[in-house]
Short mmCIF file of C-alpha atoms in Angstrom, two decimals:
data_model
loop_
_atom_site.label_atom_id
_atom_site.label_comp_id
_atom_site.label_asym_id
_atom_site.label_seq_id
_atom_site.Cartn_x
_atom_site.Cartn_y
_atom_site.Cartn_z
CA MET Y 3 -0.02 0.01 0.01
CA ILE Y 4 0.99 3.61 -0.35
CA TYR Y 5 0.92 4.02 3.36
CA SER Y 6 -0.92 2.26 6.20
CA GLY Y 7 -4.67 2.54 5.85
CA ALA Y 8 -4.54 3.83 2.15
CA THR Y 9 -7.72 3.15 0.18
CA ILE Y 10 -5.83 2.63 -3.12
CA THR Y 11 -2.92 0.48 -4.12
CA VAL Y 12 0.50 1.52 -5.11
CA GLY Y 13 -0.04 0.71 -8.69
CA VAL Y 14 -3.21 2.70 -9.01
CA SER Y 15 -1.60 5.59 -7.35
CA MET Y 16 1.35 5.53 -9.76
CA LEU Y 17 -1.04 5.31 -12.70
CA LEU Y 18 -2.96 8.33 -11.46
CA ILE Y 19 0.16 10.43 -10.99
CA ILE Y 20 1.68 9.65 -14.41
CA THR Y 21 -1.67 10.19 -16.19
CA PHE Y 22 -2.05 13.63 -14.36
CA CYS Y 23 1.60 14.55 -15.31
CA THR Y 24 0.98 13.54 -18.93
CA ARG Y 25 -2.33 15.32 -19.23
CA TYR Y 26 -0.83 18.60 -18.03
CA HIS Y 27 2.50 18.21 -19.74
CA LEU Y 28 4.57 18.50 -16.47
CA SER Y 29 8.22 18.78 -16.77
CA GLY Y 30 10.65 16.48 -14.94
CA GLU Y 31 11.25 19.25 -12.45
CA ALA Y 32 7.50 19.66 -11.74
CA MET Y 33 7.06 15.85 -11.39
CA ALA Y 34 9.90 15.80 -8.84
CA ASP Y 35 8.36 18.65 -6.93
CA LEU Y 36 4.92 16.97 -7.04
CA LEU Y 37 6.39 13.77 -5.53
CA THR Y 38 8.19 15.74 -2.89
CA LEU Y 39 4.76 17.39 -1.89
CA ILE Y 40 3.14 14.09 -1.67
CA SER Y 41 5.82 12.52 0.52
CA VAL Y 42 5.80 15.63 2.83
CA HIS Y 43 2.05 14.99 3.49
CA CYS Y 44 2.62 11.36 4.21
CA ALA Y 45 4.67 10.23 7.23
CA GLU Y 46 5.05 6.68 5.81
CA VAL Y 47 4.92 6.63 2.00
CA HIS Y 48 5.93 4.01 -0.60
CA PRO Y 49 9.48 4.55 -1.89
CA GLY Y 50 8.23 4.99 -5.41
CA LEU Y 51 6.56 8.21 -4.38
CA GLN Y 52 9.60 9.78 -2.57
CA SER Y 53 11.67 10.80 -5.59
CA LEU Y 54 11.50 11.06 -9.32
CA HIS Y 55 14.26 8.45 -9.72
CA ASN Y 56 12.31 5.86 -7.67
CA PHE Y 57 9.14 6.78 -9.44
CA MET Y 58 10.60 6.06 -12.92
CA LYS Y 59 12.38 2.95 -11.54
CA TYR Y 60 9.01 1.59 -10.40
CA PHE Y 61 7.68 1.75 -14.02
CA HIS Y 62 10.92 0.45 -15.47
CA HIS Y 63 10.63 -2.77 -13.48
CA LEU Y 64 6.92 -3.44 -14.15
CA LYS Y 65 6.23 -6.82 -15.67
CA ASN Y 66 3.31 -5.44 -17.70
CA PRO Y 67 4.42 -2.43 -19.82
CA ILE Y 68 2.20 0.63 -19.86
CA ILE Y 69 1.01 2.07 -23.21
CA ARG Y 70 -0.17 5.58 -23.46
CA HIS Y 71 -2.84 6.63 -25.95
CA LYS Y 72 -3.33 10.17 -26.96
CA TYR Y 73 -6.59 11.58 -28.23
CA CYS Y 74 -8.12 15.02 -29.10
CA SER Y 75 -9.71 16.66 -26.07
CA HIS Y 76 -12.21 18.38 -28.21
CA CYS Y 77 -13.67 15.50 -30.35
CA LEU Y 78 -12.09 12.56 -28.52
CA LEU Y 79 -10.54 11.26 -31.78
CA LEU Y 80 -7.85 8.64 -31.06
CA LEU Y 81 -4.48 9.85 -32.40
CA ASN Y 82 -2.69 6.55 -32.66
CA ASP Y 83 -1.43 6.69 -36.26
CA GLY Y 84 2.19 7.35 -35.36
CA HIS Y 85 2.12 11.08 -36.62
CA GLU Y 86 2.65 14.19 -34.39
CA HIS Y 87 -0.43 16.19 -35.41
CA ARG Y 88 -0.54 19.98 -34.95
CA VAL Y 89 -4.21 20.11 -36.00
CA CYS Y 90 -6.72 17.47 -35.28
CA PRO Y 91 -7.17 15.29 -38.39
CA ASN Y 92 -10.93 15.17 -37.80
CA ASP Y 93 -12.39 17.33 -40.66
CA LEU Y 94 -15.30 18.35 -38.35
CA CYS Y 95 -12.92 19.40 -35.48
CA GLN Y 96 -9.48 20.71 -36.78
CA GLN Y 97 -8.64 22.05 -33.42
CA ASP Y 98 -5.11 23.41 -32.70
CA LEU Y 99 -3.39 20.47 -30.85
CA THR Y 100 -0.34 22.49 -29.93
CA LYS Y 101 -2.28 24.37 -27.17
CA GLN Y 102 -2.12 23.19 -23.64
CA GLY Y 103 -5.00 20.76 -22.74
CA SER Y 104 -5.90 20.21 -26.37
CA THR Y 105 -4.70 16.59 -26.13
CA SER Y 106 -5.31 14.09 -23.41
CA PHE Y 107 -4.21 10.59 -22.61
CA PHE Y 108 -5.48 7.30 -21.26
CA ILE Y 109 -3.35 4.26 -20.23
CA GLU Y 110 -3.49 0.69 -21.40
CA VAL Y 111 -2.04 -2.26 -19.46
CA PRO Y 112 -1.50 -5.11 -22.09
CA VAL Y 113 -3.80 -8.10 -21.30
CA ALA Y 114 -1.67 -10.92 -22.81
CA LYS Y 115 1.18 -10.58 -20.17
CA GLN Y 116 -1.30 -10.64 -17.42
CA ILE Y 117 -2.93 -13.78 -18.73
CA GLN Y 118 0.43 -15.49 -18.85
CA SER Y 119 1.23 -14.44 -15.24
CA PHE Y 120 -2.18 -15.91 -14.16
CA PHE Y 121 -1.44 -19.36 -15.83
CA ALA Y 122 1.93 -19.45 -14.06
CA LYS Y 123 0.22 -19.53 -10.64
CA ASP Y 124 -0.24 -22.83 -9.00
CA GLY Y 125 -3.85 -24.06 -9.23
CA PHE Y 126 -4.98 -21.45 -11.72
CA PHE Y 127 -5.48 -23.96 -14.68
CA ASP Y 128 -7.35 -26.36 -12.42
CA ASP Y 129 -9.64 -23.60 -11.35
CA LEU Y 130 -10.43 -22.87 -14.98
CA GLN Y 131 -12.00 -26.33 -15.25
CA TYR Y 132 -14.76 -25.34 -12.79
CA ARG Y 133 -17.56 -24.98 -15.50
CA PHE Y 134 -17.02 -28.72 -16.42
CA ARG Y 135 -17.47 -29.93 -12.86
CA ARG Y 136 -20.20 -27.69 -11.59
CA THR Y 137 -23.72 -29.07 -10.92
CA GLN Y 138 -26.24 -27.99 -13.54
CA HIS Y 139 -30.05 -27.98 -13.48
CA ALA Y 140 -32.13 -27.91 -16.50
CA GLY Y 141 -33.96 -24.73 -17.07
CA GLN Y 142 -32.13 -22.81 -14.31
CA ILE Y 143 -29.73 -19.83 -14.97
CA SER Y 144 -27.18 -19.75 -12.22
CA ASP Y 145 -24.12 -18.43 -13.96
CA ILE Y 146 -22.78 -16.89 -17.19
CA TYR Y 147 -22.42 -20.44 -18.63
CA ASP Y 148 -26.31 -20.82 -18.66
CA GLY Y 149 -26.77 -17.76 -20.95
CA HIS Y 150 -27.79 -18.12 -24.61
CA ILE Y 151 -24.77 -16.39 -25.96
CA TYR Y 152 -22.21 -18.35 -23.95
CA LYS Y 153 -24.07 -21.63 -24.96
CA SER Y 154 -23.76 -20.71 -28.58
CA LEU Y 155 -20.03 -20.49 -28.19
CA PHE Y 156 -19.81 -23.68 -26.15
CA GLU Y 157 -22.11 -26.23 -27.83
CA ASN Y 158 -21.42 -27.97 -31.06
CA ASN Y 159 -17.69 -27.73 -30.64
CA GLY Y 160 -17.77 -24.10 -30.36
CA LEU Y 161 -14.71 -21.87 -29.40
CA LEU Y 162 -15.34 -22.20 -25.61
CA SER Y 163 -15.95 -26.03 -25.75
CA ASP Y 164 -12.02 -26.30 -25.71
CA PRO Y 165 -10.86 -26.45 -22.10
CA ASN Y 166 -7.76 -24.47 -23.11
CA ASN Y 167 -9.72 -21.46 -24.16
CA ILE Y 168 -11.10 -18.70 -21.90
CA SER Y 169 -13.65 -15.80 -22.14
CA LEU Y 170 -13.68 -12.40 -20.40
CA SER Y 171 -16.24 -10.06 -19.09
CA TRP Y 172 -15.38 -6.38 -18.96
CA ASN Y 173 -16.66 -3.59 -16.67
CA THR Y 174 -15.82 0.05 -16.08
CA ASP Y 175 -17.41 2.82 -14.15
CA GLY Y 176 -16.58 6.47 -13.31
CA VAL Y 177 -15.46 7.31 -9.80
CA PRO Y 178 -15.15 11.03 -8.73
CA LEU Y 179 -11.75 11.55 -7.13
CA PHE Y 180 -12.96 14.32 -4.89
CA LYS Y 181 -16.36 15.82 -4.09
CA SER Y 182 -15.14 19.22 -5.02
CA SER Y 183 -13.47 18.21 -8.29
CA ALA Y 184 -14.90 17.35 -11.57
CA PHE Y 185 -12.19 14.88 -12.40
CA GLU Y 186 -13.24 11.18 -12.71
CA LEU Y 187 -11.31 7.96 -12.79
CA TRP Y 188 -12.56 5.21 -15.06
CA PRO Y 189 -10.61 1.93 -14.58
CA LEU Y 190 -11.20 -0.92 -16.91
CA TYR Y 191 -11.24 -4.50 -15.59
CA PHE Y 192 -11.62 -7.85 -17.29
CA ILE Y 193 -13.01 -10.86 -15.36
CA VAL Y 194 -12.08 -14.43 -16.26
CA ASN Y 195 -15.44 -16.16 -16.72
CA LYS Y 196 -14.15 -19.77 -16.34
CA LEU Y 197 -13.06 -19.29 -12.74
CA PRO Y 198 -15.47 -20.22 -9.87
CA TYR Y 199 -17.45 -17.05 -8.98
CA ASN Y 200 -15.89 -16.55 -5.52
CA LYS Y 201 -12.33 -16.54 -7.22
CA ARG Y 202 -13.52 -14.75 -10.31
CA ILE Y 203 -14.25 -11.55 -8.25
CA GLN Y 204 -11.13 -11.50 -6.30
CA ARG Y 205 -8.81 -8.62 -7.17
CA GLU Y 206 -5.78 -10.80 -7.73
CA ASN Y 207 -7.62 -12.72 -10.44
CA MET Y 208 -8.89 -9.75 -12.21
CA ILE Y 209 -7.17 -8.10 -15.10
CA PHE Y 210 -6.57 -4.36 -14.83
CA ALA Y 211 -6.43 -3.38 -18.42
CA GLY Y 212 -6.63 0.42 -18.41
CA LEU Y 213 -7.30 3.81 -16.87
CA TRP Y 214 -9.01 6.87 -18.21
CA PHE Y 215 -8.58 10.00 -16.14
CA GLY Y 216 -10.10 13.37 -16.91
CA THR Y 217 -13.01 15.85 -16.66
CA ASN Y 218 -14.91 14.31 -19.56
CA LYS Y 219 -16.46 10.88 -19.53
CA PRO Y 220 -14.65 8.45 -21.90
CA GLN Y 221 -16.11 8.07 -25.42
CA MET Y 222 -16.18 4.30 -25.47
CA LEU Y 223 -15.23 3.93 -29.17
CA THR Y 224 -12.11 5.90 -28.31
CA PHE Y 225 -11.43 4.13 -24.98
CA PHE Y 226 -12.11 0.56 -26.19
CA SER Y 227 -10.36 0.71 -29.60
CA PRO Y 228 -6.95 -0.40 -28.36
CA PHE Y 229 -8.38 -3.09 -26.13
CA TYR Y 230 -10.56 -4.43 -28.96
CA GLU Y 231 -7.42 -4.69 -31.16
CA GLY Y 232 -5.51 -6.55 -28.54
CA LEU Y 233 -8.32 -8.92 -27.74
CA SER Y 234 -8.94 -9.62 -31.48
CA LYS Y 235 -5.21 -10.54 -31.76
CA LEU Y 236 -5.59 -12.88 -28.73
CA GLU Y 237 -8.60 -14.57 -30.43
CA THR Y 238 -6.89 -15.26 -33.61
CA GLU Y 239 -3.27 -15.91 -32.47
CA GLY Y 240 -3.65 -16.94 -28.85
CA VAL Y 241 -0.88 -16.51 -26.31
CA ASN Y 242 1.79 -18.93 -25.09
CA VAL Y 243 1.53 -19.79 -21.34
CA THR Y 244 3.46 -22.08 -19.00
CA ILE Y 245 1.54 -24.12 -16.42
CA PRO Y 246 3.47 -25.32 -13.39
CA GLY Y 247 4.32 -28.94 -13.99
CA GLU Y 248 3.26 -28.96 -17.67
CA THR Y 249 4.77 -28.05 -20.87
CA ALA Y 250 4.30 -24.69 -22.63
CA CYS Y 251 0.94 -24.47 -24.61
CA SER Y 252 -1.18 -21.81 -26.32
CA PHE Y 253 -4.49 -20.29 -25.27
CA ASN Y 254 -7.15 -18.20 -26.85
#
């Protein structure tokens, strides 16, 4: 935790700070002063928040790299084409993107590497077989597996009939950071449907995929575009994982 009794984790705190610094184009000196200010207000604070060096070191050693996505603050067009635009390429917007506050960012945490780390945990793969062992009652809907869409992907040798494949559910919602501020935090989580429900909703088994931070609600086509591309690649190509005690294999 950031400090004893903190309500948010170190990871979430770090993401909030770097998103804030990116949004307002803070210099390295300004970031260092901000971290000093935070540490002064907390008697016991995580080392990553004590200096700019430790802050950058924290991100350098992350197992899951962070990807920043820039978008136009006016029309919310995603600017991921690799070009440094001075004017918004949206013909209906064409705002000057060189002005402060004209562009904003949200953060993606790649899903594939998190899935690999899950499978490396003892017992995780065995837990994924829960749906094949659970007691089912005709005509009753007790879990996601009983829904029409899930059944269509499971029956008749569908994609989810393979015990090596998984499916995910996503959820996001805005949380105001302070009562007196218009800023909202929109974390994006994926839940592994094949786990038993009590384990499915545990924080350590959820995939933290991204974070939107700003005064405006996320435009979902903007927010979800990078995640859709990543998940589509996972569906078609899969990901290589290592299960403790087993040989490496590929999952979709």
